[in-house]
């Protein structure tokens, strides 16, 4: 393990870094596989740099764990995976856009999702020019109100596809508008989708893969699993909604850690940082951490987030700056160089992505994706 000892020395020198426990990612993946059962394939969604976790490292680890299906947003991400020697099917969820080079689909053996007629025509053109049969997944909008053919278009599509033998419908899919709660709208989407799938089959088009469920639906809608589920946030260890916390024994794999650069004592009644938004009400020991909104620690967290220092929760005080965050460490024995946990756990304390997301009125997806690329990722 030459790399890891070199890594740990490099890590010692980082002012701020992300640590990703790939073992947890693998366990989360296996837990989800166990949940959906043997008959259902799990497609790992690794778009947006694997939700900020690192697309290559995450996909390599999942490949080794037996994952054969990956979902990305763009052709570029698909190429990146192939260049890193990731095998299996790579589904390009965003489809083929007008400004994409569709030739890469063939060159890198990518499987595009087709969700509108222009994309279908571009793919057909490519198939004809190359003389190859190109597998793709066809997407229907059953109520999400975003990408996908409308259910009414199914008839015309089937006609079109039956006459085009160079196009191979490898999969048929849809997407929930909100799977974090089980309700009649979601059940309605499943019903519409099932009817479309039946119609395709009765018309002689038999897609190998039928899929609709994301993480929320893996938990809330077992009848939507068909023979494949597309899981993103669950693999990274959290949930699309806070009320699902604990629904699976998954664990967050990402920690965000900084270090105390120096400490300073302030007298009672001192104002701290820009805008004088915080005034000390006692003699206060402040730790300065060189990390701020410039690298993704959002300014709205000023005076409301906590971090962990020496196993204790400590408040973030005063305005978060572009490159500095101030922590009240009066209650600790904090020393220069001590680790500061912005996200993750130490001892009994834990700061989850949901804790930060709630304070920012957002979801963990945005917390993970919001950590700047300039923050180096280290893998356990
Ligand atoms: C991102 C995405 C997913 C994954 O959703 P999670 O909530 O992260 O599990 C599934 N399907 C599609 C089409 C997506 O774009």
Tab-separated table of C-alpha atoms and ligand atoms in Angstrom:
chain	number	residue	atom	x	y	z
A	1	UNK	CA	0.000	0.000	0.000
A	2	UNK	CA	2.657	2.468	-1.075
A	3	UNK	CA	0.027	4.880	-2.297
A	4	UNK	CA	-1.818	5.132	0.985
A	5	UNK	CA	1.255	6.000	3.060
A	6	UNK	CA	2.260	8.609	0.497
A	7	UNK	CA	-1.326	9.811	0.539
A	8	UNK	CA	-1.414	10.121	4.283
A	9	UNK	CA	1.751	12.223	4.253
A	10	UNK	CA	0.275	14.468	1.564
A	11	UNK	CA	-2.952	14.677	3.555
A	12	UNK	CA	-1.031	15.947	6.602
A	13	UNK	CA	-0.157	18.998	4.552
A	14	UNK	CA	-3.678	19.821	3.384
A	15	UNK	CA	-5.455	22.734	5.022
A	16	UNK	CA	-8.786	21.250	3.955
A	17	UNK	CA	-9.547	17.877	2.412
A	18	UNK	CA	-12.238	15.353	1.716
A	19	UNK	CA	-11.926	11.768	2.863
A	20	UNK	CA	-13.996	9.107	1.147
A	21	UNK	CA	-14.434	5.668	2.618
A	22	UNK	CA	-14.813	3.435	-0.451
A	23	UNK	CA	-15.530	0.478	1.835
A	24	UNK	CA	-18.719	2.244	2.928
A	25	UNK	CA	-19.686	2.934	-0.676
A	26	UNK	CA	-19.282	-0.751	-1.454
A	27	UNK	CA	-21.294	-1.758	1.616
A	28	UNK	CA	-24.074	0.706	0.735
A	29	UNK	CA	-24.187	-0.719	-2.792
A	30	UNK	CA	-24.405	-4.270	-1.440
A	31	UNK	CA	-27.136	-3.303	1.021
A	32	UNK	CA	-29.200	-1.841	-1.801
A	33	UNK	CA	-28.584	-4.950	-3.914
A	34	UNK	CA	-29.790	-7.049	-0.992
A	35	UNK	CA	-32.857	-4.862	-0.610
A	36	UNK	CA	-33.992	-5.169	-4.251
A	37	UNK	CA	-33.130	-8.851	-4.580
A	38	UNK	CA	-31.312	-11.026	-7.103
A	39	UNK	CA	-33.705	-10.453	-9.992
A	40	UNK	CA	-33.054	-6.720	-10.070
A	41	UNK	CA	-29.870	-5.054	-11.350
A	42	UNK	CA	-28.538	-1.990	-9.580
A	43	UNK	CA	-27.318	0.799	-11.839
A	44	UNK	CA	-24.950	3.061	-9.908
A	45	UNK	CA	-25.557	6.710	-10.730
A	46	UNK	CA	-22.139	8.400	-10.841
A	47	UNK	CA	-23.058	11.644	-12.593
A	48	UNK	CA	-21.632	14.973	-11.382
A	49	UNK	CA	-18.336	13.358	-10.404
A	50	UNK	CA	-20.192	10.721	-8.399
A	51	UNK	CA	-22.046	13.439	-6.451
A	52	UNK	CA	-18.674	14.988	-5.642
A	53	UNK	CA	-17.159	11.698	-4.454
A	54	UNK	CA	-14.933	11.154	-7.517
A	55	UNK	CA	-16.355	9.343	-10.544
A	56	UNK	CA	-13.314	7.193	-11.323
A	57	UNK	CA	-12.486	6.012	-7.814
A	58	UNK	CA	-16.132	5.280	-6.978
A	59	UNK	CA	-16.795	3.461	-10.265
A	60	UNK	CA	-13.610	1.389	-9.990
A	61	UNK	CA	-14.532	0.263	-6.521
A	62	UNK	CA	-18.100	-0.581	-7.544
A	63	UNK	CA	-16.829	-2.436	-10.612
A	64	UNK	CA	-14.657	-4.585	-8.372
A	65	UNK	CA	-17.732	-5.164	-6.192
A	66	UNK	CA	-19.517	-6.569	-9.244
A	67	UNK	CA	-21.415	-3.529	-10.490
A	68	UNK	CA	-22.010	-3.730	-14.246
A	69	UNK	CA	-24.212	-0.697	-14.794
A	70	UNK	CA	-23.287	2.944	-14.435
A	71	UNK	CA	-25.341	6.059	-15.043
A	72	UNK	CA	-23.770	9.358	-16.091
A	73	UNK	CA	-25.276	12.630	-17.319
A	74	UNK	CA	-23.110	13.336	-20.302
A	75	UNK	CA	-21.176	11.611	-23.057
A	76	UNK	CA	-17.999	13.234	-21.651
A	77	UNK	CA	-18.499	11.499	-18.319
A	78	UNK	CA	-19.038	8.216	-20.153
A	79	UNK	CA	-15.788	8.676	-22.064
A	80	UNK	CA	-13.991	9.426	-18.812
A	81	UNK	CA	-15.207	6.101	-17.407
A	82	UNK	CA	-14.162	4.134	-20.472
A	83	UNK	CA	-10.738	5.764	-20.481
A	84	UNK	CA	-10.384	4.537	-16.903
A	85	UNK	CA	-11.192	1.010	-18.169
A	86	UNK	CA	-14.617	0.749	-16.545
A	87	UNK	CA	-16.565	-2.049	-18.209
A	88	UNK	CA	-20.248	-2.888	-18.285
A	89	UNK	CA	-23.068	-0.739	-19.566
A	90	UNK	CA	-22.766	3.000	-19.268
A	91	UNK	CA	-26.104	4.727	-19.580
A	92	UNK	CA	-25.949	8.376	-20.645
A	93	UNK	CA	-28.972	9.687	-18.775
A	94	UNK	CA	-28.978	13.151	-20.331
A	95	UNK	CA	-29.273	11.753	-23.834
A	96	UNK	CA	-27.602	13.012	-26.974
A	97	UNK	CA	-27.744	16.773	-27.085
A	98	UNK	CA	-27.496	18.909	-30.221
A	99	UNK	CA	-23.995	20.043	-29.253
A	100	UNK	CA	-22.718	16.524	-28.444
A	101	UNK	CA	-20.598	14.463	-30.772
A	102	UNK	CA	-22.737	11.341	-31.084
A	103	UNK	CA	-19.915	9.365	-32.724
A	104	UNK	CA	-18.394	8.858	-29.266
A	105	UNK	CA	-21.395	6.672	-28.452
A	106	UNK	CA	-20.010	4.036	-30.818
A	107	UNK	CA	-16.352	4.631	-30.159
A	108	UNK	CA	-16.767	4.233	-26.387
A	109	UNK	CA	-19.677	1.828	-26.379
A	110	UNK	CA	-22.045	4.108	-24.463
A	111	UNK	CA	-25.776	3.506	-24.173
A	112	UNK	CA	-27.715	6.737	-24.624
A	113	UNK	CA	-31.094	7.493	-23.174
A	114	UNK	CA	-33.337	8.881	-25.901
A	115	UNK	CA	-36.079	11.174	-24.644
A	116	UNK	CA	-37.063	13.303	-27.632
A	117	UNK	CA	-37.462	12.882	-31.342
A	118	UNK	CA	-34.383	14.852	-32.384
A	119	UNK	CA	-32.180	12.569	-30.297
A	120	UNK	CA	-33.829	9.540	-31.843
A	121	UNK	CA	-33.160	10.888	-35.334
A	122	UNK	CA	-29.545	11.661	-34.537
A	123	UNK	CA	-29.087	8.133	-33.255
A	124	UNK	CA	-30.750	6.691	-36.335
A	125	UNK	CA	-28.443	8.743	-38.560
A	126	UNK	CA	-25.460	7.397	-36.689
A	127	UNK	CA	-26.715	3.821	-36.961
A	128	UNK	CA	-27.238	4.161	-40.722
A	129	UNK	CA	-23.879	5.815	-41.349
A	130	UNK	CA	-21.995	3.221	-39.340
A	131	UNK	CA	-24.038	0.198	-40.327
A	132	UNK	CA	-24.192	-0.799	-36.661
A	133	UNK	CA	-27.107	-1.682	-34.470
A	134	UNK	CA	-27.102	0.791	-31.590
A	135	UNK	CA	-28.674	-0.112	-28.256
A	136	UNK	CA	-30.415	2.696	-26.374
A	137	UNK	CA	-32.939	3.229	-23.609
A	138	UNK	CA	-36.149	5.071	-24.299
A	139	UNK	CA	-37.495	7.404	-21.659
A	140	UNK	CA	-41.102	8.331	-20.957
A	141	UNK	CA	-42.353	11.262	-18.929
A	142	UNK	CA	-45.056	9.735	-16.745
A	143	UNK	CA	-45.457	12.799	-14.539
A	144	UNK	CA	-42.004	14.092	-13.679
A	145	UNK	CA	-42.500	16.964	-16.091
A	146	UNK	CA	-38.979	16.999	-17.413
A	147	UNK	CA	-37.253	14.774	-19.980
A	148	UNK	CA	-39.083	12.012	-21.809
A	149	UNK	CA	-41.620	11.211	-24.490
A	150	UNK	CA	-45.203	11.715	-23.395
A	151	UNK	CA	-47.333	8.585	-22.970
A	152	UNK	CA	-49.493	9.664	-25.943
A	153	UNK	CA	-46.438	9.376	-28.178
A	154	UNK	CA	-45.980	5.662	-27.453
A	155	UNK	CA	-48.055	4.538	-30.447
A	156	UNK	CA	-46.156	6.610	-32.997
A	157	UNK	CA	-42.832	5.616	-31.447
A	158	UNK	CA	-43.599	1.926	-31.651
A	159	UNK	CA	-44.507	2.335	-35.333
A	160	UNK	CA	-41.271	4.189	-35.978
A	161	UNK	CA	-39.100	1.700	-34.081
A	162	UNK	CA	-40.648	-1.375	-35.680
A	163	UNK	CA	-39.578	-0.051	-39.075
A	164	UNK	CA	-36.029	0.727	-38.026
A	165	UNK	CA	-34.096	-2.464	-37.461
A	166	UNK	CA	-30.831	-0.584	-36.845
A	167	UNK	CA	-32.171	0.738	-33.543
A	168	UNK	CA	-32.256	-1.613	-30.592
A	169	UNK	CA	-34.482	-0.737	-27.644
A	170	UNK	CA	-32.298	-2.141	-24.879
A	171	UNK	CA	-34.267	-0.473	-22.127
A	172	UNK	CA	-37.388	1.487	-21.300
A	173	UNK	CA	-37.498	3.876	-18.392
A	174	UNK	CA	-39.233	6.640	-16.504
A	175	UNK	CA	-38.454	8.855	-13.518
A	176	UNK	CA	-40.401	9.790	-10.371
A	177	UNK	CA	-41.182	13.396	-9.624
A	178	UNK	CA	-41.032	12.649	-5.886
A	179	UNK	CA	-40.288	9.206	-4.554
A	180	UNK	CA	-39.411	10.316	-1.041
A	181	UNK	CA	-42.990	9.718	-0.031
A	182	UNK	CA	-45.404	7.032	-1.107
A	183	UNK	CA	-48.512	8.671	-2.525
A	184	UNK	CA	-51.168	8.311	-5.189
A	185	UNK	CA	-49.250	10.480	-7.669
A	186	UNK	CA	-46.266	8.123	-7.569
A	187	UNK	CA	-48.516	5.076	-7.836
A	188	UNK	CA	-50.169	6.753	-10.819
A	189	UNK	CA	-46.785	7.176	-12.491
A	190	UNK	CA	-46.073	3.465	-12.026
A	191	UNK	CA	-49.434	2.594	-13.543
A	192	UNK	CA	-48.879	4.785	-16.603
A	193	UNK	CA	-45.369	3.396	-17.059
A	194	UNK	CA	-46.520	-0.218	-16.714
A	195	UNK	CA	-49.119	0.355	-19.413
A	196	UNK	CA	-46.486	1.751	-21.782
A	197	UNK	CA	-44.195	-1.229	-21.096
A	198	UNK	CA	-47.067	-3.649	-21.768
A	199	UNK	CA	-47.931	-1.818	-24.960
A	200	UNK	CA	-44.327	-2.090	-26.201
A	201	UNK	CA	-44.262	-5.819	-25.452
A	202	UNK	CA	-47.593	-6.469	-27.101
A	203	UNK	CA	-46.273	-4.611	-30.133
A	204	UNK	CA	-43.279	-6.911	-30.327
A	205	UNK	CA	-40.677	-4.599	-28.797
A	206	UNK	CA	-39.128	-6.258	-25.781
A	207	UNK	CA	-36.666	-4.026	-23.954
A	208	UNK	CA	-34.243	-6.048	-21.854
A	209	UNK	CA	-34.204	-3.515	-19.033
A	210	UNK	CA	-37.211	-1.830	-17.473
A	211	UNK	CA	-36.453	0.777	-14.838
A	212	UNK	CA	-37.949	3.666	-12.978
A	213	UNK	CA	-36.810	3.626	-9.331
A	214	UNK	CA	-34.213	5.912	-7.763
A	215	UNK	CA	-33.111	5.708	-4.115
A	216	UNK	CA	-36.413	6.960	-2.720
A	217	UNK	CA	-38.401	4.474	-4.784
A	218	UNK	CA	-36.107	1.595	-3.811
A	219	UNK	CA	-37.468	2.223	-0.309
A	220	UNK	CA	-41.007	3.456	-0.956
A	221	UNK	CA	-42.166	1.753	-4.138
A	222	UNK	CA	-41.130	-1.924	-4.332
A	223	UNK	CA	-43.547	-2.355	-7.263
A	224	UNK	CA	-41.425	0.099	-9.277
A	225	UNK	CA	-38.235	-1.965	-9.179
A	226	UNK	CA	-39.020	-3.920	-12.407
A	227	UNK	CA	-35.653	-5.484	-13.316
A	228	UNK	CA	-33.373	-2.536	-12.646
A	229	UNK	CA	-33.082	0.377	-10.221
A	230	UNK	CA	-30.952	3.520	-10.621
A	231	UNK	CA	-29.389	4.461	-7.338
A	232	UNK	CA	-27.333	7.528	-6.580
A	233	UNK	CA	-27.675	9.155	-3.178
A	234	UNK	CA	-28.197	5.823	-1.369
A	235	UNK	CA	-24.823	4.557	-2.542
A	236	UNK	CA	-23.197	7.640	-1.053
A	237	UNK	CA	-24.942	6.825	2.196
A	238	UNK	CA	-27.864	9.176	2.616
A	239	UNK	CA	-31.482	9.756	1.624
A	240	UNK	CA	-33.504	12.047	-0.609
A	241	UNK	CA	-35.601	13.055	2.377
A	242	UNK	CA	-34.922	13.375	6.071
A	243	UNK	CA	-37.960	11.317	7.010
A	244	UNK	CA	-36.323	8.273	5.377
A	245	UNK	CA	-33.279	8.444	7.651
A	246	UNK	CA	-32.553	4.981	8.996
A	247	UNK	CA	-34.732	3.213	6.383
A	248	UNK	CA	-31.610	1.295	5.310
A	249	UNK	CA	-28.447	0.686	7.338
A	250	UNK	CA	-26.379	2.740	4.870
A	251	UNK	CA	-23.622	5.094	6.001
A	252	UNK	CA	-22.281	8.369	4.635
A	253	UNK	CA	-18.922	7.803	3.012
A	254	UNK	CA	-17.705	11.386	2.714
A	255	UNK	CA	-16.034	13.488	5.399
A	256	UNK	CA	-14.846	17.060	5.042
A	257	UNK	CA	-11.986	18.011	7.313
A	258	UNK	CA	-9.880	21.063	7.963
A	259	UNK	CA	-7.307	22.116	10.495
A	260	UNK	CA	-6.898	24.896	13.008
A	261	UNK	CA	-4.348	27.344	11.583
A	262	UNK	CA	-4.148	29.423	14.751
A	263	UNK	CA	-6.052	30.475	17.854
A	264	UNK	CA	-6.835	33.865	19.295
A	265	UNK	CA	-8.461	34.990	22.535
A	266	UNK	CA	-11.083	37.744	22.409
A	267	UNK	CA	-12.396	39.749	25.363
A	268	UNK	CA	-16.090	39.765	26.228
A	269	UNK	CA	-17.991	42.182	23.981
A	270	UNK	CA	-15.749	41.755	20.918
A	271	UNK	CA	-17.235	41.717	17.442
A	272	UNK	CA	-16.095	38.890	15.205
A	273	UNK	CA	-15.608	38.885	11.426
A	274	UNK	CA	-17.317	40.925	8.674
A	275	UNK	CA	-20.469	42.815	9.454
A	276	UNK	CA	-20.162	42.435	13.258
A	277	UNK	CA	-22.866	39.744	13.223
A	278	UNK	CA	-21.454	38.083	16.341
A	279	UNK	CA	-20.488	39.650	19.639
A	280	UNK	CA	-18.755	37.596	22.332
A	281	UNK	CA	-20.648	37.334	25.609
A	282	UNK	CA	-17.605	36.093	27.552
A	283	UNK	CA	-13.884	35.724	27.083
A	284	UNK	CA	-13.796	33.579	23.956
A	285	UNK	CA	-11.171	31.377	22.345
A	286	UNK	CA	-11.508	31.400	18.558
A	287	UNK	CA	-9.949	28.874	16.201
A	288	UNK	CA	-9.285	30.039	12.629
A	289	UNK	CA	-9.704	27.480	9.886
A	290	UNK	CA	-8.508	28.357	6.378
A	291	UNK	CA	-11.656	27.285	4.531
A	292	UNK	CA	-14.640	29.336	3.484
A	293	UNK	CA	-17.277	29.900	0.840
A	294	UNK	CA	-14.534	30.118	-1.822
A	295	UNK	CA	-14.254	26.343	-1.566
A	296	UNK	CA	-17.865	25.545	-0.819
A	297	UNK	CA	-18.540	26.264	2.863
A	298	UNK	CA	-21.646	28.313	2.277
A	299	UNK	CA	-21.938	31.757	3.821
A	300	UNK	CA	-25.517	31.085	4.963
A	301	UNK	CA	-23.992	28.713	7.525
A	302	UNK	CA	-22.525	31.716	9.393
A	303	UNK	CA	-23.565	31.735	13.060
A	304	UNK	CA	-25.637	28.575	12.660
A	305	UNK	CA	-23.485	25.555	11.723
A	306	UNK	CA	-21.319	23.493	14.053
A	307	UNK	CA	-18.098	21.605	13.512
A	308	UNK	CA	-16.387	18.933	15.590
A	309	UNK	CA	-13.118	19.687	17.366
A	310	UNK	CA	-11.579	17.118	19.742
A	311	UNK	CA	-14.806	15.132	19.699
A	312	UNK	CA	-16.921	18.147	20.773
A	313	UNK	CA	-19.426	20.174	18.813
A	314	UNK	CA	-18.314	23.793	18.464
A	315	UNK	CA	-20.256	26.636	16.845
A	316	UNK	CA	-19.243	28.521	13.722
A	317	UNK	CA	-19.299	32.175	14.813
A	318	UNK	CA	-19.357	35.387	12.798
A	319	UNK	CA	-19.603	35.563	9.032
A	320	UNK	CA	-17.928	32.812	7.078
A	321	UNK	CA	-15.391	34.507	4.780
A	322	UNK	CA	-14.148	33.453	1.357
A	323	UNK	CA	-11.141	31.734	2.886
A	324	UNK	CA	-11.670	31.683	6.665
A	325	UNK	CA	-14.122	30.238	9.141
A	326	UNK	CA	-14.123	31.130	12.838
A	327	UNK	CA	-14.961	28.517	15.447
A	328	UNK	CA	-15.700	29.089	19.123
A	329	UNK	CA	-13.471	26.525	20.858
A	330	UNK	CA	-13.635	28.041	24.350
A	331	UNK	CA	-15.021	24.783	25.745
A	332	UNK	CA	-12.200	22.656	24.356
A	333	UNK	CA	-8.478	22.168	24.757
A	334	UNK	CA	-8.051	22.892	21.051
A	335	UNK	CA	-4.511	23.351	19.755
A	336	UNK	CA	-3.066	24.685	16.542
A	337	UNK	CA	-3.096	21.933	13.893
A	338	UNK	CA	-6.077	20.063	15.390
A	339	UNK	CA	-8.495	18.523	12.891
A	340	UNK	CA	-11.823	20.261	12.408
A	341	UNK	CA	-14.676	18.120	11.078
A	342	UNK	CA	-17.108	20.070	8.915
A	343	UNK	CA	-18.909	16.956	7.723
A	344	UNK	CA	-18.455	13.475	9.166
A	345	UNK	CA	-17.941	12.099	12.635
A	346	UNK	CA	-15.492	11.972	15.485
A	347	UNK	CA	-16.133	10.192	18.735
A	348	UNK	CA	-19.865	10.324	19.469
A	349	UNK	CA	-20.481	13.447	17.425
A	350	UNK	CA	-21.615	13.379	13.825
A	351	UNK	CA	-22.404	16.088	11.314
A	352	UNK	CA	-24.435	14.667	8.459
A	353	UNK	CA	-25.066	16.099	5.030
A	354	UNK	CA	-28.718	16.417	6.070
A	355	UNK	CA	-27.772	18.606	9.044
A	356	UNK	CA	-26.111	21.121	6.720
A	357	UNK	CA	-28.756	20.696	4.020
A	358	UNK	CA	-31.559	21.564	6.419
A	359	UNK	CA	-29.826	24.745	7.558
A	360	UNK	CA	-29.392	25.724	3.912
A	361	UNK	CA	-32.932	24.690	2.862
A	362	UNK	CA	-31.517	22.238	0.379
A	363	UNK	CA	-30.789	18.512	0.034
A	364	UNK	CA	-27.617	16.455	0.636
A	365	UNK	CA	-27.083	16.162	-3.136
A	366	UNK	CA	-26.272	19.858	-3.271
A	367	UNK	CA	-24.086	19.682	-0.165
A	368	UNK	CA	-21.919	16.964	-1.735
A	369	UNK	CA	-21.802	18.620	-5.154
A	370	UNK	CA	-21.076	21.996	-3.589
A	371	UNK	CA	-17.680	21.052	-2.168
A	372	UNK	CA	-15.244	22.710	-4.530
A	373	UNK	CA	-13.183	20.568	-6.902
A	374	UNK	CA	-10.132	22.348	-5.499
A	375	UNK	CA	-10.603	20.444	-2.225
A	376	UNK	CA	-8.523	17.330	-2.660
A	377	UNK	CA	-10.198	13.942	-2.276
A	378	UNK	CA	-8.402	11.159	-0.361
A	379	UNK	CA	-9.624	7.576	-0.381
A	380	UNK	CA	-9.730	5.049	2.438
B	1	LIG	C1	-29.792	11.317	-10.675
B	1	LIG	C2	-30.741	10.321	-11.177
B	1	LIG	C3	-31.025	9.154	-10.434
B	1	LIG	C4	-30.492	8.903	-9.041
B	1	LIG	O1	-31.328	9.473	-8.070
B	1	LIG	P1	-31.047	9.283	-6.507
B	1	LIG	O2	-32.153	10.008	-5.855
B	1	LIG	O3	-29.711	9.926	-6.254
B	1	LIG	O4	-31.028	7.837	-6.221
B	1	LIG	C5	-31.849	8.210	-11.028
B	1	LIG	N1	-32.375	8.395	-12.263
B	1	LIG	C6	-32.123	9.521	-12.983
B	1	LIG	C7	-32.744	9.666	-14.335
B	1	LIG	C8	-31.318	10.514	-12.468
B	1	LIG	O5	-31.088	11.619	-13.191
